[in-house]
CSV table of C-alpha atoms in Angstrom, one decimal:
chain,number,residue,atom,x,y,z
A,282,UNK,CA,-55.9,-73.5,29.0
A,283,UNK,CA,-56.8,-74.8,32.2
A,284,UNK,CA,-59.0,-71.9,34.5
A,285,UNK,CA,-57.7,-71.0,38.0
A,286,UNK,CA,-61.0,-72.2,39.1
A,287,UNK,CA,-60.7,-75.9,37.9
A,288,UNK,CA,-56.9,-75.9,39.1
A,289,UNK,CA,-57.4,-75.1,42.5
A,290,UNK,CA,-60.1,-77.4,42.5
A,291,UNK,CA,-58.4,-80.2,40.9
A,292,UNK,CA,-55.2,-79.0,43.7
A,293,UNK,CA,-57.6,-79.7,47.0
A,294,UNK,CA,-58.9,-82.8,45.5
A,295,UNK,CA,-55.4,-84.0,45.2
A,296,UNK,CA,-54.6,-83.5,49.0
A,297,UNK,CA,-57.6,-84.5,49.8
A,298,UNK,CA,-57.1,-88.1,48.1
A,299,UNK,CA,-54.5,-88.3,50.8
A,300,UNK,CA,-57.0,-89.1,53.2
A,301,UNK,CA,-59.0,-91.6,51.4
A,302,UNK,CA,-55.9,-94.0,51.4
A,303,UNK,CA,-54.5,-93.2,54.9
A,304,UNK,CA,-52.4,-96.0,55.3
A,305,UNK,CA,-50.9,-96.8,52.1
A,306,UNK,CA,-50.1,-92.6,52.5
A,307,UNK,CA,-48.8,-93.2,56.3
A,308,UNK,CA,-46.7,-96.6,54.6
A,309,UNK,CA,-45.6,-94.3,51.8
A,310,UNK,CA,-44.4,-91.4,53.5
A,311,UNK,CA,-42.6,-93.4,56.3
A,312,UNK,CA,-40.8,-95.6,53.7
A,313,UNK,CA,-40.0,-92.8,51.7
A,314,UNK,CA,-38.8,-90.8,54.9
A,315,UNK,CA,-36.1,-93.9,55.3
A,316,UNK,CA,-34.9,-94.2,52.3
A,317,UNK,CA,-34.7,-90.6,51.8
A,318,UNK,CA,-32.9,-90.3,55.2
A,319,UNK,CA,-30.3,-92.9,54.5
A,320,UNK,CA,-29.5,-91.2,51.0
A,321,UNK,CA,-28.8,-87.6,53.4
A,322,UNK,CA,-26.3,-90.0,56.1
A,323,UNK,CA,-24.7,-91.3,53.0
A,324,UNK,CA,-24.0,-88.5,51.5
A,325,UNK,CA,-22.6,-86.3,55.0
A,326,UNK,CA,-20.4,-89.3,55.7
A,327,UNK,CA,-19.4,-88.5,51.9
A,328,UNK,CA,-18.6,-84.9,53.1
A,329,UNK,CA,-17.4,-85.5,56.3
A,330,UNK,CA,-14.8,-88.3,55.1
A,331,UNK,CA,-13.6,-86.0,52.7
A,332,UNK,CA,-13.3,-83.2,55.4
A,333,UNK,CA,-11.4,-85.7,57.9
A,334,UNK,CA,-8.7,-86.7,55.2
A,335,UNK,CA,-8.3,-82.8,54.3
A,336,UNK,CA,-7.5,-82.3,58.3
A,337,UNK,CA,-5.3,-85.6,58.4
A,338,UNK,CA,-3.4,-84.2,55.3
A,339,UNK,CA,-2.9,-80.8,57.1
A,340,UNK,CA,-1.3,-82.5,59.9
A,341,UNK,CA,0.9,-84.9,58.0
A,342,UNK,CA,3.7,-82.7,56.3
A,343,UNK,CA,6.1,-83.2,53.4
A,344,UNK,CA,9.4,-82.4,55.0
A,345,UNK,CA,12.0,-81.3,52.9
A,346,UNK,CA,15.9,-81.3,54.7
A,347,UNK,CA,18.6,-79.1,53.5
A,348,UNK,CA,21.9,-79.7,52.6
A,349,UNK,CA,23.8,-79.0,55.1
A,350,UNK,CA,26.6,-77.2,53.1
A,351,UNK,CA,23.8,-75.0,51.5
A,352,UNK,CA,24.2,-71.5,51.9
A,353,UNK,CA,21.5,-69.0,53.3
A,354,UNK,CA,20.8,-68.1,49.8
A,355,UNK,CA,20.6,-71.9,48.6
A,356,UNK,CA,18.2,-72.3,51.4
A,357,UNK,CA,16.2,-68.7,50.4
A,358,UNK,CA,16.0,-70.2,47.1
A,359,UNK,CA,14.6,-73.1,48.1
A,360,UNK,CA,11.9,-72.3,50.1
A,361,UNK,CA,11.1,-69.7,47.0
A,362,UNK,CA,10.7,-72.4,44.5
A,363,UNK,CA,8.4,-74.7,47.1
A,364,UNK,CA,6.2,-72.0,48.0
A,365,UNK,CA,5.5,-71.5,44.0
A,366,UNK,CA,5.1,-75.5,43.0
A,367,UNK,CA,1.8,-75.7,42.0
A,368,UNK,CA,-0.3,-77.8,44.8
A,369,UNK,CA,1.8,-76.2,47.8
A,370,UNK,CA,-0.5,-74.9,50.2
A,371,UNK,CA,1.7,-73.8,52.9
A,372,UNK,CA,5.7,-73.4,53.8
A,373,UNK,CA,7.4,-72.9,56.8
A,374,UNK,CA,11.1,-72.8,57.4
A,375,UNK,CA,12.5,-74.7,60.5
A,376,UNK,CA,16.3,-73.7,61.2
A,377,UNK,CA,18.8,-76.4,63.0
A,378,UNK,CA,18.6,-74.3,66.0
A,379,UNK,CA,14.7,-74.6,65.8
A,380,UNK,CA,14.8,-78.5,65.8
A,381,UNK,CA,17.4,-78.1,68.5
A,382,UNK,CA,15.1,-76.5,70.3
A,383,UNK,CA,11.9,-78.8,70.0
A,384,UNK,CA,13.8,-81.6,71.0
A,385,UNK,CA,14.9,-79.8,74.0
A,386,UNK,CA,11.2,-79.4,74.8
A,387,UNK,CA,10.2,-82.8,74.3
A,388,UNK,CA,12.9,-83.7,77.2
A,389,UNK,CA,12.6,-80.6,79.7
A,390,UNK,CA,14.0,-82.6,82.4
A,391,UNK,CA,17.2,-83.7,80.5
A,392,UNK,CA,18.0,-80.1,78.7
A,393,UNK,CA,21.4,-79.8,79.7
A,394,UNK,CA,22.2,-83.0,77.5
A,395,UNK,CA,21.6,-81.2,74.6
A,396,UNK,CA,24.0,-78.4,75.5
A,397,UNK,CA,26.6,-80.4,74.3
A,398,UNK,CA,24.8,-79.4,70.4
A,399,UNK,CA,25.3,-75.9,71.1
A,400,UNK,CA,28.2,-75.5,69.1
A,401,UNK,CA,28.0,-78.6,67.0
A,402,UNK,CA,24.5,-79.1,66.0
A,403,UNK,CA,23.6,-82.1,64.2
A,404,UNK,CA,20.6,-81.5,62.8
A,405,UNK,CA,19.5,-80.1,59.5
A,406,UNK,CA,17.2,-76.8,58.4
A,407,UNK,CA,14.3,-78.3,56.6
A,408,UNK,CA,11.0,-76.7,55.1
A,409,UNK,CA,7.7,-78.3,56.0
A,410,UNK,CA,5.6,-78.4,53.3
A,411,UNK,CA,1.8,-78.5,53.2
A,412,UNK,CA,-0.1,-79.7,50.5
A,413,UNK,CA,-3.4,-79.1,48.9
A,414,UNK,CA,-4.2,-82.7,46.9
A,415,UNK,CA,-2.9,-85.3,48.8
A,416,UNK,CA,-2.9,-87.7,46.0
A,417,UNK,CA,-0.5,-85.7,44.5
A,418,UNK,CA,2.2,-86.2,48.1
A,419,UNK,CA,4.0,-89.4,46.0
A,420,UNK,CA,5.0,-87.4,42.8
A,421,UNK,CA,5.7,-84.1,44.5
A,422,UNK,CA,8.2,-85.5,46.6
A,423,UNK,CA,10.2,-86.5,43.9
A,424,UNK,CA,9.6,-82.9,42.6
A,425,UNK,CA,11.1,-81.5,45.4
A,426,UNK,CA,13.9,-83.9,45.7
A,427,UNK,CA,15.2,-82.6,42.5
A,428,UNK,CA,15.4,-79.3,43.5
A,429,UNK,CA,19.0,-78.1,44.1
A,430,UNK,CA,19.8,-77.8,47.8
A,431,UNK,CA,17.6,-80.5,48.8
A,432,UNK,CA,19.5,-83.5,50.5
A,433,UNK,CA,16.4,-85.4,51.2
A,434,UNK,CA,12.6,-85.3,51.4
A,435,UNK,CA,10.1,-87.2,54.0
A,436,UNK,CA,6.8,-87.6,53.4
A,437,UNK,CA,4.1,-90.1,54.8
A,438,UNK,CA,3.0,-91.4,51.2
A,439,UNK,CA,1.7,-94.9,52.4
A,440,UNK,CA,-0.4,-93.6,55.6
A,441,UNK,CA,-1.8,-90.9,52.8
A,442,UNK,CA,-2.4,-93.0,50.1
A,443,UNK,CA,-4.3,-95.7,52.7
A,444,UNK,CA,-6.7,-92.5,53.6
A,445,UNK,CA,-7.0,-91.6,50.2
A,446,UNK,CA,-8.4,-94.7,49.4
A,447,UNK,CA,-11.0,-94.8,52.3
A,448,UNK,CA,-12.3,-91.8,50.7
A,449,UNK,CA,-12.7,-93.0,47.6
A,450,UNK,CA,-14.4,-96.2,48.9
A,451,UNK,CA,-16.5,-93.8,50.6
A,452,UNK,CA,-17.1,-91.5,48.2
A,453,UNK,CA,-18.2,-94.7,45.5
A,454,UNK,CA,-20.1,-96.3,48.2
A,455,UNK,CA,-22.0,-93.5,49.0
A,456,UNK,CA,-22.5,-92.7,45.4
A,457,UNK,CA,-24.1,-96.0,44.7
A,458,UNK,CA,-26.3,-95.9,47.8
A,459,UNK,CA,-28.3,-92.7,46.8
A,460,UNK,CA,-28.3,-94.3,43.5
A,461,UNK,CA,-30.2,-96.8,44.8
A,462,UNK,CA,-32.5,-95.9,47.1
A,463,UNK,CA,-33.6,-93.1,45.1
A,464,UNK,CA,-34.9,-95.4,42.4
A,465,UNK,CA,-36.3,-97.1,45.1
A,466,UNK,CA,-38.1,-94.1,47.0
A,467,UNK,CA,-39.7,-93.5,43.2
A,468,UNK,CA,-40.9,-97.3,43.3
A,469,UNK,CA,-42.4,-96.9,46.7
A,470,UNK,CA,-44.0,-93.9,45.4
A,471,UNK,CA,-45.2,-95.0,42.4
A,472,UNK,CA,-46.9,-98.0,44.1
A,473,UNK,CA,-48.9,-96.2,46.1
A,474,UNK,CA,-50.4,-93.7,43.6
A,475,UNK,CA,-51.1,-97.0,41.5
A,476,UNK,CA,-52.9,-98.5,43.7
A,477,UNK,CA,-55.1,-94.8,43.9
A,478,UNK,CA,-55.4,-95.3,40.5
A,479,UNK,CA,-56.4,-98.5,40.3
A,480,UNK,CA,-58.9,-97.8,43.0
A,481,UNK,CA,-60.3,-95.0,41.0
A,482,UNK,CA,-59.6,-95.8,37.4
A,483,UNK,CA,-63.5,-96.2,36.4
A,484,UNK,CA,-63.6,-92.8,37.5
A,485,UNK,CA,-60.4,-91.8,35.3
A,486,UNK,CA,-62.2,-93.1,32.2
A,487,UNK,CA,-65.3,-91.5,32.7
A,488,UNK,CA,-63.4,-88.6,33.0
A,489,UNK,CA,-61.4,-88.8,29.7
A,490,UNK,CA,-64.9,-90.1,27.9
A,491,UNK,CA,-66.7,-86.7,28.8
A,492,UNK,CA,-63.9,-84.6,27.8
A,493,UNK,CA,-61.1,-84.3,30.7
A,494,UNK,CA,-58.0,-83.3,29.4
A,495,UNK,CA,-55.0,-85.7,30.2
A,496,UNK,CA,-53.7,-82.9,32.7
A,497,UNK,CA,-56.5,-82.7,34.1
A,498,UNK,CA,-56.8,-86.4,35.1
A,499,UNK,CA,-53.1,-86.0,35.8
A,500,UNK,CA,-53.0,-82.5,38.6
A,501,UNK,CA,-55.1,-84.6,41.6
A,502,UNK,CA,-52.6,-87.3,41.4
A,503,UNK,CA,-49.4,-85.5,40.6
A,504,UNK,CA,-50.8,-82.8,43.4
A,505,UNK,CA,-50.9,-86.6,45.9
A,506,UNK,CA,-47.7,-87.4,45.0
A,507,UNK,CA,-45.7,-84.5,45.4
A,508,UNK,CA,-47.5,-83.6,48.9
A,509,UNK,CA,-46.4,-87.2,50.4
A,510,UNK,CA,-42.6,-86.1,49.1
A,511,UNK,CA,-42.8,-83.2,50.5
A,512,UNK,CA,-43.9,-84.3,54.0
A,513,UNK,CA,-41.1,-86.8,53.7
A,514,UNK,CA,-39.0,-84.2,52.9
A,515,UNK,CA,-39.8,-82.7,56.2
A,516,UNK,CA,-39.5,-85.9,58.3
A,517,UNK,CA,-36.2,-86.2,56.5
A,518,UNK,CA,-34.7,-83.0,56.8
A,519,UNK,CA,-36.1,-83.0,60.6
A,520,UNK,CA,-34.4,-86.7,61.5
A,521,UNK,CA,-31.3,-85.9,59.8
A,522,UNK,CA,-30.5,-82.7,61.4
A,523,UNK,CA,-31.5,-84.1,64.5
A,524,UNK,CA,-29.2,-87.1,64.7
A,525,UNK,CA,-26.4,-85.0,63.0
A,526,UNK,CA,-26.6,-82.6,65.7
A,527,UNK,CA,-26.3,-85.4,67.9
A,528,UNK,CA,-23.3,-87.1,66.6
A,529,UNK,CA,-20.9,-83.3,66.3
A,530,UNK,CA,-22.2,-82.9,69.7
A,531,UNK,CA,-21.3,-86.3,71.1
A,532,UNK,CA,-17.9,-86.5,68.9
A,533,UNK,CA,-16.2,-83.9,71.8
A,534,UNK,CA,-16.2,-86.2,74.6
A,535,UNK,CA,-14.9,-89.5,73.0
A,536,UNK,CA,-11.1,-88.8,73.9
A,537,UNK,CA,-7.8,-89.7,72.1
A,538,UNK,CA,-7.5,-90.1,69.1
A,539,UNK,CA,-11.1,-90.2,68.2
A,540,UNK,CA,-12.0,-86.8,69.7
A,541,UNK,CA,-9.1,-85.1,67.2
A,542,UNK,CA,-10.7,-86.4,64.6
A,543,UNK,CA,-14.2,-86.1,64.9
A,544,UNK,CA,-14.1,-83.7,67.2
A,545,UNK,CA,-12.4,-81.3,64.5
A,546,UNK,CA,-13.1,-83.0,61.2
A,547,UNK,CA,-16.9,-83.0,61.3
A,548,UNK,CA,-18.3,-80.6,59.1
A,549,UNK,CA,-20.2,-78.2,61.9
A,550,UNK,CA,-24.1,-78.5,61.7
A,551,UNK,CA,-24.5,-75.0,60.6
A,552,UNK,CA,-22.7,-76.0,57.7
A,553,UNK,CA,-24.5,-78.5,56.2
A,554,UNK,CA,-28.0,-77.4,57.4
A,555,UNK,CA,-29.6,-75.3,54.1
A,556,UNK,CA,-28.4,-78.1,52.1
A,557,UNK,CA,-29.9,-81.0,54.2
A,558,UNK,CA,-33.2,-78.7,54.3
A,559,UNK,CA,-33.6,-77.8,50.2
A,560,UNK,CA,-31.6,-81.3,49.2
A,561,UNK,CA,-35.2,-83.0,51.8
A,562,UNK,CA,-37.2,-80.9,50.1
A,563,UNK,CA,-36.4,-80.7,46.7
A,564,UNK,CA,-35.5,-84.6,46.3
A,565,UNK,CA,-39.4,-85.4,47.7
A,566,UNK,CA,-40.7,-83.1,45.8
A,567,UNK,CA,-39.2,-84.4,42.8
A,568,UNK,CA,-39.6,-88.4,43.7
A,569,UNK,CA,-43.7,-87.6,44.5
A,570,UNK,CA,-43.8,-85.7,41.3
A,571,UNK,CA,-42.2,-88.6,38.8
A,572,UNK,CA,-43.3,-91.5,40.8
A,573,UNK,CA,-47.0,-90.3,40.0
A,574,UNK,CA,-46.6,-89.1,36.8
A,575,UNK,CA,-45.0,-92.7,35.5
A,576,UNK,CA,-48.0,-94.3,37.5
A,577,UNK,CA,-50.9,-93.0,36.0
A,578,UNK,CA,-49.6,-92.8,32.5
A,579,UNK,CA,-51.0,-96.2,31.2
A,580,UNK,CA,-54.4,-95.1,32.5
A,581,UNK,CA,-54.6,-92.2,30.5
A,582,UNK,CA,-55.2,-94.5,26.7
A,583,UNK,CA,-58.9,-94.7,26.9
């Protein structure tokens, strides 16, 4: 059992070691800061592409036309049997009159044309239908094509499936970066607390020949290693949140097209901030600790 004494000594020697190698420390923890910062962009484009195709599904909606012969209770029934398919997120009911009317908006200056469909409308009641899973649009359109009173269903399926995919690609992509640089941030770790060890490793064997235990070789280093992820984890969390805030801030004033999308689409900044902070934190933390403890390992056989 190791006294409080000999750990807290063993704790101040470790951040003290920091100093000793300043520049493989200052390479270290600025290395470790990138790679660590790239894994936190990869994963909030992760999020946010999953957030954009969730908006982009909202706005594209499964519209489901009535036969026109269909009675009110036909069409009662119908929206009834929508609203409890399982994946159906939201159902409203447009009558003929109610597409009358939007057309009538769309050409204010021409309104009296479409008197004329007063008494003879032409168009049919319909339900539009929001969905939860987009992947699911393809099948549940022929769902609701079965359903008795339906004459027809439209539904964007290629424009959904092509954003489904992006997020996939994104999602796999993303995925594979962390992977990635997180073996590499332990590399980059590890390499520097080797070359600590190696510096010092006359001293390590002294140690273990007068009686050192193999944690007690271990703390100073492990203590190193964790305070340079940690520090990183700080420059990380710091950079990310900073550029983030940059980009949700920026995204209002690109216009068009662009501005719908990123503008309302982008996870908000007070979302994602506790978990850019403890992910910063608790990934350098546990990168310093391993990539230390695999590094000084082989020295410990004496």
């Amino acid at each position: 059992m190791m006294r409080p004494s000999t750990f807290f000594f063993l704790t101040r020697r470790g951040v003290r070691n920091l100093g000793k190698h300043w520049a493989m420390t200052i390479a270290c923890i600025a290395s470790l800061s990138v790679c660590m910062t790239l894994n936190i962009f990869a994963s909030l484009a992760e999020v946010n592409v999953g957030n954009m195709v969730a908006y982009l599904g909202s706005q594209n909606e499964t519209v489901v036309y009535l036969d026109p012969t269909c009675d009110d209770a036909t069409a009662a029934q119908v929206g009834a049997t929508l609203s409890a398919m399982p994946g159906v997120s939201g159902v409203q009911y447009v009558s003929k009159q109610d597409v009358l009317n939007t057309y009538r908006g769309y050409m204010q200056d021409y309104s009296s044309l479409w008197d004329e469909f007063e008494t003879d409308n032409p168009f049919k009641a319909n339900y539009r239908v929001t969905l939860s899973d987009l992947t699911q649009m393809e099948s549940m359109s022929v769902k609701m094509q079965a359903i008795p009173g339906v004459v027809s269903v439209t539904a964007p399926v290629e424009m959904t499936n092509i954003f489904v995919e992006i997020q996939k690609a994104v999602t796999k992509g993303g995925r594979m970066i962390v992977l990635v640089l997180m073996v590499v941030s332990i590399i980059t770790v590890g390499s520097t607390i080797r070359l600590s060890v190696f510096a010092r490793r006359r001293e390590i064997e002294i140690m273990k020949y007068v009686g050192a235990t193999n944690r007690m070789v271990t703390l100073p280093f492990f203590v190193e290693g964790l305070t340079m992820g940690l520090i990183s984890g700080i420059l990380t969390a710091a950079v990310s949140l900073g550029c983030y805030s940059y980009v949700v801030n920026a995204a209002g004033g690109l216009g068009g097209i662009w501005q719908m999308l990123m503008g309302r689409a982008l996870v908000p900044v007070a979302n994602v901030l506790p978990t850019i902070v403890v992910t910063s934190l608790l990934s350098g933390a546990i990168v310093g600790g391993v990539g230390s403890t695999f590094s000084i390992r082989k020295h410990l056989n004496v």
